[in-house]
Coordinates of C-alpha atoms and ligand atoms in Angstrom, one line a residue:
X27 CA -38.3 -16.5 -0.1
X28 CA -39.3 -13.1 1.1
X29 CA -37.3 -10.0 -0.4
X30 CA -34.3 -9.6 1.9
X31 CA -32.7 -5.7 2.1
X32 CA -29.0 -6.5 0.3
X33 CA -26.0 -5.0 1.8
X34 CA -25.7 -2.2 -1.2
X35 CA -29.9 -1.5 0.0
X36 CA -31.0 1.1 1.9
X37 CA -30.7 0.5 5.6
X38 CA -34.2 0.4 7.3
X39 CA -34.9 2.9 9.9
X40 CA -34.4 1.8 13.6
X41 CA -38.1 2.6 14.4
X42 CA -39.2 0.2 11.7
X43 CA -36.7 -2.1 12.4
X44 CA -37.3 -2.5 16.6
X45 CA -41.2 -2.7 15.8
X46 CA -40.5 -6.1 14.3
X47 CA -37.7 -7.1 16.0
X48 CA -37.7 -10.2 18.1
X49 CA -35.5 -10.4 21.0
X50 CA -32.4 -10.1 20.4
X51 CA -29.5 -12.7 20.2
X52 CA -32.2 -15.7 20.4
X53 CA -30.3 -17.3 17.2
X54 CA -27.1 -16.4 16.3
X55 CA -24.9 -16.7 13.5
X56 CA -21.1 -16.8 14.0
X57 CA -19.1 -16.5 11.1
X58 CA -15.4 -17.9 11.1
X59 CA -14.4 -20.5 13.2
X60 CA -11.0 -19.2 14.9
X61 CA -10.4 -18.6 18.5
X62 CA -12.4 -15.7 18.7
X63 CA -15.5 -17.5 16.5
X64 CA -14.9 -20.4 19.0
X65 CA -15.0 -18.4 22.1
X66 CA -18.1 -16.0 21.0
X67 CA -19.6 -19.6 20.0
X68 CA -19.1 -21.3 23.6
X69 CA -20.0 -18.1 26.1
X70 CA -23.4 -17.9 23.9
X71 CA -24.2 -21.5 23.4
X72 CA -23.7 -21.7 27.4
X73 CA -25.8 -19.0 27.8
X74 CA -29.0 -20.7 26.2
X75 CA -29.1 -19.1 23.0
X76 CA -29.7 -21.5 19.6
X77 CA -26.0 -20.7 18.3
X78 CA -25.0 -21.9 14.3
X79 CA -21.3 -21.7 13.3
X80 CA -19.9 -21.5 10.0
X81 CA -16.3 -21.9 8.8
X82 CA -15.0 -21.8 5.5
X83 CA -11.9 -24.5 5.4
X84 CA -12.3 -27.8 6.3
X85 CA -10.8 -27.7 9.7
X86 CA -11.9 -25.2 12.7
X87 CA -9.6 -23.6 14.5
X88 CA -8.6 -20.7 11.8
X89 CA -4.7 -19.9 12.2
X90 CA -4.8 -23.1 14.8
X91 CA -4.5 -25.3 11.8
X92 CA -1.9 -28.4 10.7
X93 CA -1.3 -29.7 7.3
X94 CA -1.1 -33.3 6.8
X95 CA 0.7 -34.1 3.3
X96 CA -0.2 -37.8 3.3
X97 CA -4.0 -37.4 4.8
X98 CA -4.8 -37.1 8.4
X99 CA -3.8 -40.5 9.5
X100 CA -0.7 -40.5 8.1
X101 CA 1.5 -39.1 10.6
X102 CA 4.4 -38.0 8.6
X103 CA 5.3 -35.0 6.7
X104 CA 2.9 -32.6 9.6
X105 CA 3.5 -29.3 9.9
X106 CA 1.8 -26.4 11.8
X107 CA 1.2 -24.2 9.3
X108 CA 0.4 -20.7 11.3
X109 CA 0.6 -21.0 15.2
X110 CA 3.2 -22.3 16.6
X111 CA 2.9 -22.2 20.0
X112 CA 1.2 -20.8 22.6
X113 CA 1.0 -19.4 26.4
X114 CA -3.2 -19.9 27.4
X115 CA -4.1 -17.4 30.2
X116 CA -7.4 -17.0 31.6
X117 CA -10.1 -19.2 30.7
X118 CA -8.5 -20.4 27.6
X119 CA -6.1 -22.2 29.6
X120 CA -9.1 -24.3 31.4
X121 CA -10.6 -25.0 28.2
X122 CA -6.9 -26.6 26.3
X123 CA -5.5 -28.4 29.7
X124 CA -6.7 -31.9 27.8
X125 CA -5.7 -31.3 24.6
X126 CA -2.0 -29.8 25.2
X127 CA 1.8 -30.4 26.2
X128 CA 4.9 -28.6 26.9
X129 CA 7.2 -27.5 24.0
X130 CA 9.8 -26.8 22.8
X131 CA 11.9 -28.2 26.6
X132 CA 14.2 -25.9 27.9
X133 CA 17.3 -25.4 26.8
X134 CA 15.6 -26.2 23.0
X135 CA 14.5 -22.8 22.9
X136 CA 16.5 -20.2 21.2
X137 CA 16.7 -16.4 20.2
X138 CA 18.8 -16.5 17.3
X139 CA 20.9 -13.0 15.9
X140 CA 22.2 -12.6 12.4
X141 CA 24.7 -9.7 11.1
X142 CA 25.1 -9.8 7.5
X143 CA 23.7 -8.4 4.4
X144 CA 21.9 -10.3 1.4
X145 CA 25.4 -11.5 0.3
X146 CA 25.3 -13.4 3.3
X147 CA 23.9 -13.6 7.0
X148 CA 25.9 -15.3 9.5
X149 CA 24.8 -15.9 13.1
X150 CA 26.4 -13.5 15.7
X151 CA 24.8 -14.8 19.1
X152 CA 22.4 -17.3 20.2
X153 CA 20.1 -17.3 23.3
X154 CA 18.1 -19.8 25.8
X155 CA 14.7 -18.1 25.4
X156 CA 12.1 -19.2 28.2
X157 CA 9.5 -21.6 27.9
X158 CA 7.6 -21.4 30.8
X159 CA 4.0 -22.2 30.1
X160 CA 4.7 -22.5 26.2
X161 CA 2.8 -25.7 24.9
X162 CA 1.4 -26.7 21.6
X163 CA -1.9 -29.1 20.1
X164 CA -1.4 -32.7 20.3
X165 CA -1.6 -34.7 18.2
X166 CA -1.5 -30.9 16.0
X167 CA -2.7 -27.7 16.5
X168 CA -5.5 -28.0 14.2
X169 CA -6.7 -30.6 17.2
X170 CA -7.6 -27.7 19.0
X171 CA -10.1 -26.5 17.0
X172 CA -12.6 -29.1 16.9
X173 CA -11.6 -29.5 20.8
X174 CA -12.8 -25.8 21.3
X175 CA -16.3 -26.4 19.3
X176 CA -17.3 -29.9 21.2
X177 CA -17.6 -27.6 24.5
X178 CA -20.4 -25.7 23.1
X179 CA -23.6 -27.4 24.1
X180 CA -26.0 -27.3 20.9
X181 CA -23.5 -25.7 18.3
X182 CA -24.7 -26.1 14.7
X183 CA -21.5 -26.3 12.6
X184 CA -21.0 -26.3 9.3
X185 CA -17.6 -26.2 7.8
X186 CA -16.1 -25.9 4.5
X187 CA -18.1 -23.7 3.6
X188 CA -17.8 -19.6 3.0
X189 CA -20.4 -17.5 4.6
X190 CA -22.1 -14.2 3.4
X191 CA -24.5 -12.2 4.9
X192 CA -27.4 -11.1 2.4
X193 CA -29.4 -8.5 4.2
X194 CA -32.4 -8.4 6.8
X195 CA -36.0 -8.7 5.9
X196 CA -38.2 -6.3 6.2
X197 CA -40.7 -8.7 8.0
X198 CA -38.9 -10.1 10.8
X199 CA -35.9 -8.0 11.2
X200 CA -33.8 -10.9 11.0
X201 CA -30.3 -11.4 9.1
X202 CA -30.3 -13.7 6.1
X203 CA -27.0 -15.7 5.9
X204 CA -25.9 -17.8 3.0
X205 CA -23.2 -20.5 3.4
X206 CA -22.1 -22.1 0.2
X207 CA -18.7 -23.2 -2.0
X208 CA -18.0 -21.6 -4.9
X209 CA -16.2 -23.3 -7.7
X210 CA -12.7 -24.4 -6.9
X211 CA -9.7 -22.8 -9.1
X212 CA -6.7 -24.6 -10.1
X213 CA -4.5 -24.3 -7.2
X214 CA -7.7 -25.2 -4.9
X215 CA -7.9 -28.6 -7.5
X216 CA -4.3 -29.1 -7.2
X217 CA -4.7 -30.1 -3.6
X218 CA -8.6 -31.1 -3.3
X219 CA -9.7 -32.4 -7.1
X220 CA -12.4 -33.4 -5.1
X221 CA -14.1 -30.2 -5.2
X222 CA -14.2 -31.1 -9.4
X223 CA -16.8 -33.2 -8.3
X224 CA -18.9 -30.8 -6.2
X225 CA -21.8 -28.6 -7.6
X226 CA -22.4 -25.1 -5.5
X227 CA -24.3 -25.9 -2.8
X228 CA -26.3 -23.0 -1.5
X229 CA -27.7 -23.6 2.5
X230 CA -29.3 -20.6 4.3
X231 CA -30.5 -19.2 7.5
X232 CA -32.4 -16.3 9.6
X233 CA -30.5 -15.3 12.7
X234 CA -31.5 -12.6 15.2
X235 CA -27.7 -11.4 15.0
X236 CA -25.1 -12.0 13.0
X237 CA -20.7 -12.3 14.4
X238 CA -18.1 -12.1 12.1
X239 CA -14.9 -13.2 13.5
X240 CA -12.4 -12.8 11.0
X241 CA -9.3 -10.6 10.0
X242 CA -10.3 -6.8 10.2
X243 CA -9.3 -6.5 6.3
X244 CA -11.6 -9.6 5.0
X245 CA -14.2 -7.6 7.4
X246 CA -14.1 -4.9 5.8
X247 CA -13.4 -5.4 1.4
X248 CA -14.1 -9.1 1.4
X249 CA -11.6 -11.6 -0.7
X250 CA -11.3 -13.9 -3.3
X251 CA -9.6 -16.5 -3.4
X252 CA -11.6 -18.8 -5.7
X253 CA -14.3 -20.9 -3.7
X254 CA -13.2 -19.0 -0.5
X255 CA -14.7 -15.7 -2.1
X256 CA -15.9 -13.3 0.9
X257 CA -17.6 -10.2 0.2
X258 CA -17.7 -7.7 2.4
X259 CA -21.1 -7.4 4.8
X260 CA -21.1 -5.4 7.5
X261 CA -23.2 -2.2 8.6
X262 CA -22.0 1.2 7.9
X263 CA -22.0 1.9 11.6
X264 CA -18.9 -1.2 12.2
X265 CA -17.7 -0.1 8.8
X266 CA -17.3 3.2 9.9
X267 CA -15.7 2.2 13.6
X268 CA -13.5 -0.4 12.1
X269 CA -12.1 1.6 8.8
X270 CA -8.9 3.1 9.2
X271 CA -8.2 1.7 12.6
X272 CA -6.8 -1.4 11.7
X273 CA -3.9 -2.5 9.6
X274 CA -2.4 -5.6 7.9
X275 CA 0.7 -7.1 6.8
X276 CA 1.9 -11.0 5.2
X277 CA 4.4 -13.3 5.6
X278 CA 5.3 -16.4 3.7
X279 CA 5.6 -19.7 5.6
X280 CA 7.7 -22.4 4.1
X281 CA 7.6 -26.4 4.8
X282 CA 10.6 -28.1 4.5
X283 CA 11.4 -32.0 5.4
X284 CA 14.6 -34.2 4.7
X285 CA 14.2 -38.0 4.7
X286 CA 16.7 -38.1 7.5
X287 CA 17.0 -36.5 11.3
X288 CA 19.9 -33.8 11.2
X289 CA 21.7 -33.2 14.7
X290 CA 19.6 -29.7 15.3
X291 CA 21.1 -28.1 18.8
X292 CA 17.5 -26.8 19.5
X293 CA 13.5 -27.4 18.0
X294 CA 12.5 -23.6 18.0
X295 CA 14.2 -20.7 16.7
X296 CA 13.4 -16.9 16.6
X297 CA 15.5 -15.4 14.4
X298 CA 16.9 -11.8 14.7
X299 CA 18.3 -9.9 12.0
X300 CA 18.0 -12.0 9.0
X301 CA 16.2 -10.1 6.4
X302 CA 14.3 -13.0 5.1
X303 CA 13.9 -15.2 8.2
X304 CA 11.5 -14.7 10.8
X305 CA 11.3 -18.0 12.7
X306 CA 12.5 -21.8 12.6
X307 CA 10.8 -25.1 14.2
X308 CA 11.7 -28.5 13.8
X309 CA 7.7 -29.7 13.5
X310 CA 8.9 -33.4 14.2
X311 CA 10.4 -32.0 17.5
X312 CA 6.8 -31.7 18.6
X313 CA 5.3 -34.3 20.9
X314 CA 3.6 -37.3 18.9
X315 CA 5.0 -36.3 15.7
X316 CA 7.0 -38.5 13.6
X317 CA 11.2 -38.0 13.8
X318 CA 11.6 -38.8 10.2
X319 CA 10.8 -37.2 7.4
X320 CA 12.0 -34.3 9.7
X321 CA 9.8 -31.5 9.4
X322 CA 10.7 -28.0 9.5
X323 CA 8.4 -24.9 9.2
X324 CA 9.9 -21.7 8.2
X325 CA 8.5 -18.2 8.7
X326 CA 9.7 -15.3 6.5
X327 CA 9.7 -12.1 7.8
X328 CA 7.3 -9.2 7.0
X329 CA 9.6 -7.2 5.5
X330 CA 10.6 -9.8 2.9
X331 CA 6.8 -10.8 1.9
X332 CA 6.3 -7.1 1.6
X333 CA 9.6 -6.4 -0.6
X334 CA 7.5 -8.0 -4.2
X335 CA 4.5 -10.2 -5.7
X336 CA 6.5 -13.3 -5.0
X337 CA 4.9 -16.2 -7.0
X338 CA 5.0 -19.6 -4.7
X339 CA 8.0 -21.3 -6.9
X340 CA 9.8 -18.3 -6.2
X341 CA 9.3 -18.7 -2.5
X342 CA 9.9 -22.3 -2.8
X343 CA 13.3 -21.7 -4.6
X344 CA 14.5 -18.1 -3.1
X345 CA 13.5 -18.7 0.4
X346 CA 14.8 -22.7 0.5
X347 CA 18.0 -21.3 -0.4
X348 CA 17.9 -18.6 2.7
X349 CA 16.6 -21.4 4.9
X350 CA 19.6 -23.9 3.6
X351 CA 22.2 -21.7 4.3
X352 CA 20.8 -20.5 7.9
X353 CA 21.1 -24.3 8.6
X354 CA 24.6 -24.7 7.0
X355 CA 25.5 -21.4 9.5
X356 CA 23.6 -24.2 12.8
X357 CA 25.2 -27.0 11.6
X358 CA 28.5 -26.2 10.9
X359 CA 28.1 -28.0 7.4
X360 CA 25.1 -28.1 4.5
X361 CA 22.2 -29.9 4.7
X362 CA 21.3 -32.6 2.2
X363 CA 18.6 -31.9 -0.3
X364 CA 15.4 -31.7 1.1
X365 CA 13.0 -34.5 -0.1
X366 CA 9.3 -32.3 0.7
X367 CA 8.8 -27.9 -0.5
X368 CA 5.9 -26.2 -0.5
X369 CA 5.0 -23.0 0.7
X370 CA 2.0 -20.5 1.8
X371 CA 1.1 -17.4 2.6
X372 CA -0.9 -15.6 5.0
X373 CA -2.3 -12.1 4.2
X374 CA -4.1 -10.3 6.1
X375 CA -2.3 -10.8 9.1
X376 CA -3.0 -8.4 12.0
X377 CA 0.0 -5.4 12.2
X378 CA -2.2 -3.0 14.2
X379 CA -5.0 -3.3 16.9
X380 CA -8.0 -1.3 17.3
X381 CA -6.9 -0.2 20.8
X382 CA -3.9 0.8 19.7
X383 CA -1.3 -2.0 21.2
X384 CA 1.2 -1.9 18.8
X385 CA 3.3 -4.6 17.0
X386 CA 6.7 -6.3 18.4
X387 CA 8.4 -7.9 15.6
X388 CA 7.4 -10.7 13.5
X389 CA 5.1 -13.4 13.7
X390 CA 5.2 -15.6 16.3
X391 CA 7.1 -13.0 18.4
X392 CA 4.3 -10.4 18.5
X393 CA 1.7 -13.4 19.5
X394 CA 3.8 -14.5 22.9
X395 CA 4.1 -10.7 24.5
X396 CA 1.5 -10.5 27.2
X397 CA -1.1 -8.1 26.6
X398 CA -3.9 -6.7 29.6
X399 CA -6.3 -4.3 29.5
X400 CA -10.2 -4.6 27.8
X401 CA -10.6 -5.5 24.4
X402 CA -12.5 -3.7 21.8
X403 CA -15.1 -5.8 19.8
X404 CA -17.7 -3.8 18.1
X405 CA -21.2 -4.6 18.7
X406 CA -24.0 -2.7 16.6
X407 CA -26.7 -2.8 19.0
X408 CA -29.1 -1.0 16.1
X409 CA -28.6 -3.6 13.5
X410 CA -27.4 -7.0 15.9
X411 CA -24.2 -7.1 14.3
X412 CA -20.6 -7.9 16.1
X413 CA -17.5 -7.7 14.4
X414 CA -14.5 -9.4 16.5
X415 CA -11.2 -11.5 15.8
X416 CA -7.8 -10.7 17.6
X417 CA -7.4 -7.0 16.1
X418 CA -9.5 -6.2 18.6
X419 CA -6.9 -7.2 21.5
X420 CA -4.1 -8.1 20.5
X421 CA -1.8 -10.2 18.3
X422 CA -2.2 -13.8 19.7
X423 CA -5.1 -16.7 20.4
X424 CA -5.2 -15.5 23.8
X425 CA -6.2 -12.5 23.0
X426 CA -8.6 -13.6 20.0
X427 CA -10.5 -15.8 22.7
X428 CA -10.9 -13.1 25.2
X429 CA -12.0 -10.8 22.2
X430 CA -14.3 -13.5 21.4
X431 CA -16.0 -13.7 24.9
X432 CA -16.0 -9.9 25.2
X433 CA -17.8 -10.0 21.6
X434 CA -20.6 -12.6 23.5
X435 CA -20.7 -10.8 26.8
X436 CA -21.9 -7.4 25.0
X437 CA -24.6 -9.4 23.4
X438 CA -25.7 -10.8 26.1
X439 CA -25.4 -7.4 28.0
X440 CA -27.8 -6.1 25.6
X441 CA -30.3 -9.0 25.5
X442 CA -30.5 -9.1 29.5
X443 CA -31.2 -5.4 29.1
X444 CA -33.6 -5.5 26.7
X445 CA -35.3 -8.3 28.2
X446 CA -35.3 -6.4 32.3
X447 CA -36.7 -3.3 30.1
X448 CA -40.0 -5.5 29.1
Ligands
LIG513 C1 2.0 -16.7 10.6 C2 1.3 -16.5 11.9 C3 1.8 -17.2 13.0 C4 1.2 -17.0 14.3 N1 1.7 -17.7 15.3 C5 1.1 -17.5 16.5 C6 1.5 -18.2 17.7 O1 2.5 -19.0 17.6 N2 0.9 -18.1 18.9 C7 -0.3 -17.3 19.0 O2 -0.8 -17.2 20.1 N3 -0.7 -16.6 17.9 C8 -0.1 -16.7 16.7 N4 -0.6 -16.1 15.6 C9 -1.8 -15.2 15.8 C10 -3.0 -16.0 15.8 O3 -3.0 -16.9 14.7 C11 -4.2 -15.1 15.7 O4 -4.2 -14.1 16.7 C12 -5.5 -15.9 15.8 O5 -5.6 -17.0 15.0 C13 -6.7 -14.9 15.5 O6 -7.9 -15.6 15.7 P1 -9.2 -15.1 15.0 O7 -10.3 -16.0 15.4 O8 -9.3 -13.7 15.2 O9 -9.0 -15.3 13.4 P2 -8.5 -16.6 12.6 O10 -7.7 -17.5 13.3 O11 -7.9 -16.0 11.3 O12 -9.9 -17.3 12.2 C14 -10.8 -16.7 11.4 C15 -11.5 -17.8 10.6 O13 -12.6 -17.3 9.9 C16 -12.7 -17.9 8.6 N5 -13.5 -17.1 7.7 C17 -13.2 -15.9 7.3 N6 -14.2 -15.4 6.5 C18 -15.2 -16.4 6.4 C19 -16.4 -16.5 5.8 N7 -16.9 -15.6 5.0 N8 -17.1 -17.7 6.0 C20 -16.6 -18.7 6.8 N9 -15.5 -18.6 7.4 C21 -14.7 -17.5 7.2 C22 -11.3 -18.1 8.2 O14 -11.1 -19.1 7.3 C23 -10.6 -18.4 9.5 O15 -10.5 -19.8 9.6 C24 0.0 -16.2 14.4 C25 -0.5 -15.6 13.2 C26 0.1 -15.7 12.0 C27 -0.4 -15.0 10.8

């Protein structure tokens, strides 16, 4: 293989570099299959150009994305494990008409205030929320996804596996991208032992431009998290545009089932005031989902992810118990014991946009505001690099789609150009 320049190399200069360019955005490699991956992925693929995808979990769709405890055709014990709903606009909407349905119904939908201190909360009001427009995946979320990917004529996918940029060659110009898994650790083998199995598997390829389209913070340092390990690899120039600009937060998420259907008064809960709970959804409430085992998801708030290093038993113990007694304050009585724990977290959630828009509450609240105006994905025209994901927008898959076509449209901007400029 010829020498590639590595991302701690000197930068060539832009003379050398558009003396052996080839055209621009001819091949293109997206990195991260999320909305905004997906929607960079179908604007370009329709557009002609040779397009090759790469996700690193085994499911597209990035936050779009269900976890099946029993194996995907076991329809019990399912939970949505980030977004929980959704309100397409603009040509997202066309794309999901096929693969979605109306939830929670109204009436089901509540805004949910506690008073109370970490001795106790106790509800003080509850609210009929709308849900006009408000649907969800079916059969899951993650459905979505893979639904999003089979519109893009020609897309070369490869999933389950992390990507990392290397460098460009000095020859060709062109970025060399490296997709591969590393070893898995223990909690990775826990769920997958699988991966024991599996020796790293190194696949690569030359690209006339390289997206990433991923959280801002993975953009920018990388992370590890054992076979998912992402170093950073972008250009000084979107290093330099990005830094500073954008911000992240966590929050925990918590699946809960009991091996019988309590009498819930409503599927979908935001819940105001709590100090640990963000949001409630009875999962099994969700078209084509099993009743029983009843499956909750459980959101904590940002505040409480934030307040220490909590280990996942923790969670599993400290945050049940929250969860039990908000349910005991619904129900009027306590639940029984739950027969199926686990929890999660998600770092590097977006808590401040590149244009600015700022935050309104937790997640999902902050994703269902409506947000207009442009986006701001970076494009380095120099080095054909794009950097995109919904920090450019927004808080929601709305706007990580549109970010995702506006990433596309300025490469394609700048291939047209170049091309009408000989
Ligand atoms: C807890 C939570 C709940 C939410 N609920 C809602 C909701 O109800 N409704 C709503 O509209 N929005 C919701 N959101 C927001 C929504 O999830 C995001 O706005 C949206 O998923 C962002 O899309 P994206 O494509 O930018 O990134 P992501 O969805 O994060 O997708 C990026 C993908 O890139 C992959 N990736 C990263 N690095 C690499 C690499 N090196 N190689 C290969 N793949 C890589 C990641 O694995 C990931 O799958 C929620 C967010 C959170 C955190």
């Amino acid at each position: 293989m010829e020498p590639v320049e590595t991302r701690r190399g000197r930068w060539r200069s832009k003379r050398a570099a558009e003396d052996s360019q080839p055209v621009p955005g001819r091949s293109v490699c997206v990195v991260g299959g999320g909305p905004s991956g997906l929607a960079c992925c179908k604007r370009l693929c329709d557009a002609g150009l040779r397009v090759t995808l790469v996700q690193e979990s085994r499911g597209l769709g990035g936050k779009l994305c269900t976890k099946f405890v029993n194996g995907k055709e076991d329809p019990t014990l399912h939970f949505d494990m980030g977004v929980q709903l959704l309100r397409p606009a603009g040509p997202l909407a066309d794309q999901l008409k096929e693969i979605v349905e109306p939830w929670p119904k109204a009436g089901r939908y509540k805004r949910i205030s506690c008073a109370g201190d970490w001795s106790r909360w106790y509800v003080s009001s509850t609210q009929d929320l709308p849900v006009d427009n408000l649907v969800v995946g079916v059969p899951s979320m993650s459905a979505i996804g893979r639904h999003l990917a089979d519109q893009c004529p020609n897309l070369q996918v490869h999933i389950d596996r992390t990507a990392h940029v290397e460098g460009r060659k000095y020859a060709t110009g062109q970025w060399v991208v490296n997709w591969s898994r590393q070893e898995a650790n223990l909690g990775q083998l826990r769920y997958r032992p699988e991966l024991a199995e599996k020796v790293e598997e190194v696949e690569r390829g030359e690209f006339d431009a390289v997206v990433l389209a991923f959280e801002a913070n993975k953009i920018l340092r990388g992370c590890k998290s054992g076979y998912k390990m992402v170093q950073p690899s972008i250009t000084p120039s979107l290093r330099q545009r990005l830094d500073k600009r954008t911000k992240t937060s966590q929050c925990w998420n918590l699946m809960v089932a009991f091996d019988q259907e309590l009498p819930m008064p409503w599927d979908a809960a935001m819940v105001d005031g709590h100090g640990a709970l963000a949001w409630v959804a009875v999962d099994s409430s969700k078209p084509s989902r099993a009743k029983v085992p009843q499956c909750f998801m459980v959101f904590s708030t940002n505040e409480w992810a934030a307040w220490k290093q909590w280990s996942k038993k923790e969670v599993e113990r400290v945050l049940l118990n929250d969860f039990l007694a908000f349910l005991k304050e619904v129900l009027g009585s306590w639940p029984p014991a739950p027969c199926f724990v686990l929890s999660g977290r998600w770092g590097n959630n977006t808590e401040a946009v590149i244009t600015g828009v700022p935050p309104s509450g937790d997640f999902p609240a902050r994703a269902l505001g409506h947000f207009e105006g442009p986006g701001a994905p970076i494009w380095d025209r120099e080095e054909r690099m794009g950097a995109t994901g919904d920090w450019a927008r927004g808080f929601s898959v709305n706007d990580a789609y549109s970010a995702g076509l506006e990433m596309a449209d300025a490469m394609l901007d700048d291939l047209q150009g170049k091309l009408a400029g000989g």
